[in-house]
């Protein structure tokens, strides 16, 4: 019988604490706005922080409590923004859908190699060694540091050059921050033409280093009907706010470094399949 | 009064929980990167220590000792501490949400902080009175705070220090922790009882 006393005491203690806790949970109950959980469910749940809040939880709280508009989330696309706006009873609002693009076409065939790199598989490390192994100081190193930070599997690295799948890219900007060469840029989805080069070298030097670099010939600047292209230190830059996607520049570029990347982006459709 | 003062000084310096008894090493290494988080964590630990000392002393005195169930101390104390931490969490969430947010994940982590359980087991061993046990818990918390604050200051400096490659990260942290610990050996002769 004496064995029952310790059993009774410990289980009694547990029961008493359990009861006390459940009572205190009722007494000190904190009302949580149930809309936060619903909005949280609608958000993509990537926790990428592109909205500027601490993950999707923080953003959901801000939408409900502070009336922040859902369009700050670039990841879910227009469908998510619309459904959250519907739920919250606010105007649908527009969304600036951006897509990340690699402003370089210097793969192993196109760009000359300075030295044979045999180090860590990391762009920052290679960049520390005389700005990487490519002869061009501005171009993609191609070791895939951007690929490692991409949560959406949108980046592939092939033949020493990173490519971004525009359909998978959500425009969260993590790769933009990661790239040691700053060659990834967020560009509006609807803007089709970009100069895929980041070299500020003079024409002759650029041509020497790379087969597809901008040689600052300025043909595109002259041909552009809306004056959307200007030269920035021997590099043509297209202003996406002015560009009308006519394609004149791509046609005249002797280096073929202006390309049409206009995409039928899934995020632009109101109701993407699935 | 004199006994209480001796307990206070003893638990803060001579037998500092972190640096002499090596209790609560996990938060000592885990949350000492920044002084601000270290302060938050030690505040929460001190808070829980004081309350848990009081409650476990009562549990021990009026439940376990009369039935000669001292062998159940560990399990009963863990139960008590876990329930207490949970209770403190619910109360804080309601009454002081800002503190609740600041403590964040550290609060539930205290449930498994061995400094809390350790101080409960020590007061039994030493046969402390209720007041002595509470003062001991408070002093243990202050000692914990002191250790964490000292160490977080050092770690903030380590961030920018020129450390040999092989020692970067955890190795240099452990070495500096042991050096800080050695300095506390100097307090060993402070109290002659």
Tab-separated table of C-alpha atoms in Angstrom, chain A residues 59-208:
chain	number	residue	atom	x	y	z
A	59	UNK	CA	3.186	40.405	-42.378
A	60	UNK	CA	-0.203	38.803	-41.653
A	61	UNK	CA	-0.325	40.661	-38.347
A	62	UNK	CA	0.559	43.917	-40.088
A	63	UNK	CA	-2.144	43.388	-42.734
A	64	UNK	CA	-4.850	42.858	-40.119
A	65	UNK	CA	-3.763	45.223	-37.353
A	66	UNK	CA	-2.048	48.037	-39.198
A	67	UNK	CA	-3.979	47.892	-42.437
A	68	UNK	CA	-0.914	47.294	-44.575
A	69	UNK	CA	-1.827	46.349	-48.121
A	70	UNK	CA	-1.142	42.792	-49.205
A	71	UNK	CA	0.538	43.958	-52.392
A	72	UNK	CA	3.824	44.230	-50.517
A	73	UNK	CA	4.139	40.478	-50.957
A	74	UNK	CA	5.720	39.807	-54.335
A	75	UNK	CA	5.896	36.068	-53.893
A	76	UNK	CA	2.283	34.970	-54.182
A	77	UNK	CA	1.524	37.047	-57.230
A	78	UNK	CA	-1.633	38.910	-58.064
A	79	UNK	CA	-3.929	36.011	-57.120
A	80	UNK	CA	-2.820	36.019	-53.497
A	81	UNK	CA	-2.996	39.796	-53.267
A	82	UNK	CA	-6.527	39.795	-54.654
A	83	UNK	CA	-7.824	37.082	-52.383
A	84	UNK	CA	-6.387	38.756	-49.282
A	85	UNK	CA	-7.742	42.129	-50.347
A	86	UNK	CA	-11.152	40.501	-50.902
A	87	UNK	CA	-11.040	38.990	-47.461
A	88	UNK	CA	-9.984	42.211	-45.778
A	89	UNK	CA	-12.519	44.199	-47.790
A	90	UNK	CA	-10.025	46.648	-49.266
A	91	UNK	CA	-9.352	47.647	-52.843
A	92	UNK	CA	-7.433	45.136	-54.819
A	93	UNK	CA	-4.566	47.428	-55.613
A	94	UNK	CA	-1.858	46.865	-58.114
A	95	UNK	CA	1.276	44.929	-57.639
A	96	UNK	CA	4.675	45.709	-59.017
A	97	UNK	CA	5.739	42.301	-60.110
A	98	UNK	CA	9.441	42.141	-60.461
A	99	UNK	CA	11.568	39.359	-61.692
A	100	UNK	CA	15.257	38.904	-61.074
A	101	UNK	CA	17.467	38.832	-64.130
A	102	UNK	CA	21.120	38.011	-64.487
A	103	UNK	CA	22.707	40.878	-66.377
A	104	UNK	CA	25.449	38.796	-67.891
A	105	UNK	CA	25.807	36.264	-70.655
A	106	UNK	CA	29.419	35.412	-69.948
A	107	UNK	CA	29.403	31.657	-69.735
A	108	UNK	CA	32.574	29.614	-70.133
A	109	UNK	CA	32.390	29.802	-73.943
A	110	UNK	CA	31.944	33.544	-74.136
A	111	UNK	CA	34.290	34.981	-71.557
A	112	UNK	CA	38.041	34.520	-71.249
A	113	UNK	CA	39.460	32.909	-68.138
A	114	UNK	CA	42.223	34.605	-66.128
A	115	UNK	CA	43.247	31.666	-64.014
A	116	UNK	CA	42.163	28.199	-63.081
A	117	UNK	CA	40.158	28.486	-59.872
A	118	UNK	CA	40.230	25.523	-57.535
A	119	UNK	CA	38.742	26.767	-54.325
A	120	UNK	CA	35.523	26.744	-52.395
A	121	UNK	CA	32.337	26.508	-54.384
A	122	UNK	CA	31.370	30.035	-53.506
A	123	UNK	CA	31.270	33.247	-55.515
A	124	UNK	CA	32.442	35.415	-52.605
A	125	UNK	CA	35.574	33.341	-52.131
A	126	UNK	CA	36.399	33.423	-55.826
A	127	UNK	CA	35.654	37.142	-55.922
A	128	UNK	CA	38.249	37.698	-53.198
A	129	UNK	CA	40.916	36.268	-55.485
A	130	UNK	CA	41.504	39.078	-57.947
A	131	UNK	CA	37.783	39.539	-58.625
A	132	UNK	CA	37.200	36.009	-59.766
A	133	UNK	CA	38.631	33.878	-62.546
A	134	UNK	CA	36.827	35.545	-65.425
A	135	UNK	CA	38.752	38.107	-67.401
A	136	UNK	CA	35.755	40.421	-67.145
A	137	UNK	CA	35.667	42.058	-63.722
A	138	UNK	CA	31.942	42.658	-63.899
A	139	UNK	CA	30.546	39.331	-64.990
A	140	UNK	CA	28.992	36.275	-63.418
A	141	UNK	CA	31.453	34.085	-61.566
A	142	UNK	CA	29.124	31.165	-61.920
A	143	UNK	CA	29.719	29.284	-58.690
A	144	UNK	CA	26.090	29.607	-57.704
A	145	UNK	CA	26.012	31.602	-54.472
A	146	UNK	CA	22.703	32.992	-55.740
A	147	UNK	CA	21.401	29.485	-56.305
A	148	UNK	CA	22.079	28.594	-52.690
A	149	UNK	CA	20.001	31.444	-51.284
A	150	UNK	CA	17.075	30.979	-53.685
A	151	UNK	CA	14.156	29.475	-51.791
A	152	UNK	CA	12.167	28.827	-54.910
A	153	UNK	CA	14.595	26.752	-56.992
A	154	UNK	CA	14.429	29.388	-59.658
A	155	UNK	CA	18.155	29.594	-60.386
A	156	UNK	CA	20.244	27.138	-62.295
A	157	UNK	CA	23.949	27.453	-62.974
A	158	UNK	CA	25.122	26.110	-66.298
A	159	UNK	CA	28.494	26.385	-67.936
A	160	UNK	CA	29.640	29.044	-65.484
A	161	UNK	CA	26.621	31.291	-65.729
A	162	UNK	CA	23.514	31.641	-63.592
A	163	UNK	CA	20.124	31.544	-65.267
A	164	UNK	CA	16.870	32.521	-63.586
A	165	UNK	CA	13.632	30.795	-64.389
A	166	UNK	CA	11.218	33.702	-64.669
A	167	UNK	CA	8.220	31.519	-63.916
A	168	UNK	CA	9.633	30.335	-60.636
A	169	UNK	CA	11.213	33.627	-59.640
A	170	UNK	CA	9.075	35.548	-57.179
A	171	UNK	CA	11.146	38.702	-57.111
A	172	UNK	CA	12.020	38.409	-53.453
A	173	UNK	CA	15.461	39.840	-54.109
A	174	UNK	CA	17.543	37.472	-52.034
A	175	UNK	CA	19.878	36.645	-54.915
A	176	UNK	CA	20.250	40.349	-55.680
A	177	UNK	CA	21.617	40.890	-52.200
A	178	UNK	CA	23.806	37.799	-52.333
A	179	UNK	CA	25.613	38.311	-55.631
A	180	UNK	CA	29.091	39.732	-54.982
A	181	UNK	CA	29.180	41.203	-58.472
A	182	UNK	CA	25.776	42.897	-58.263
A	183	UNK	CA	24.803	41.539	-61.638
A	184	UNK	CA	21.337	40.382	-60.663
A	185	UNK	CA	18.691	43.061	-60.888
A	186	UNK	CA	14.981	43.185	-60.164
A	187	UNK	CA	13.210	44.244	-63.301
A	188	UNK	CA	9.466	44.624	-63.879
A	189	UNK	CA	8.029	41.457	-65.363
A	190	UNK	CA	6.405	43.306	-68.239
A	191	UNK	CA	9.636	44.906	-69.329
A	192	UNK	CA	10.928	42.456	-71.879
A	193	UNK	CA	14.207	43.897	-73.075
A	194	UNK	CA	17.265	44.117	-70.911
A	195	UNK	CA	20.917	44.690	-71.632
A	196	UNK	CA	22.395	41.463	-70.427
A	197	UNK	CA	25.766	42.865	-69.602
A	198	UNK	CA	27.195	44.645	-66.609
A	199	UNK	CA	30.594	45.607	-67.963
A	200	UNK	CA	31.653	49.206	-67.584
A	201	UNK	CA	34.848	48.532	-69.524
A	202	UNK	CA	35.510	50.568	-72.627
A	203	UNK	CA	34.412	48.926	-75.845
A	204	UNK	CA	37.776	47.486	-76.845
A	205	UNK	CA	38.461	46.036	-73.411
A	206	UNK	CA	34.980	44.598	-73.159
A	207	UNK	CA	35.314	42.950	-76.546
A	208	UNK	CA	38.689	41.515	-75.616
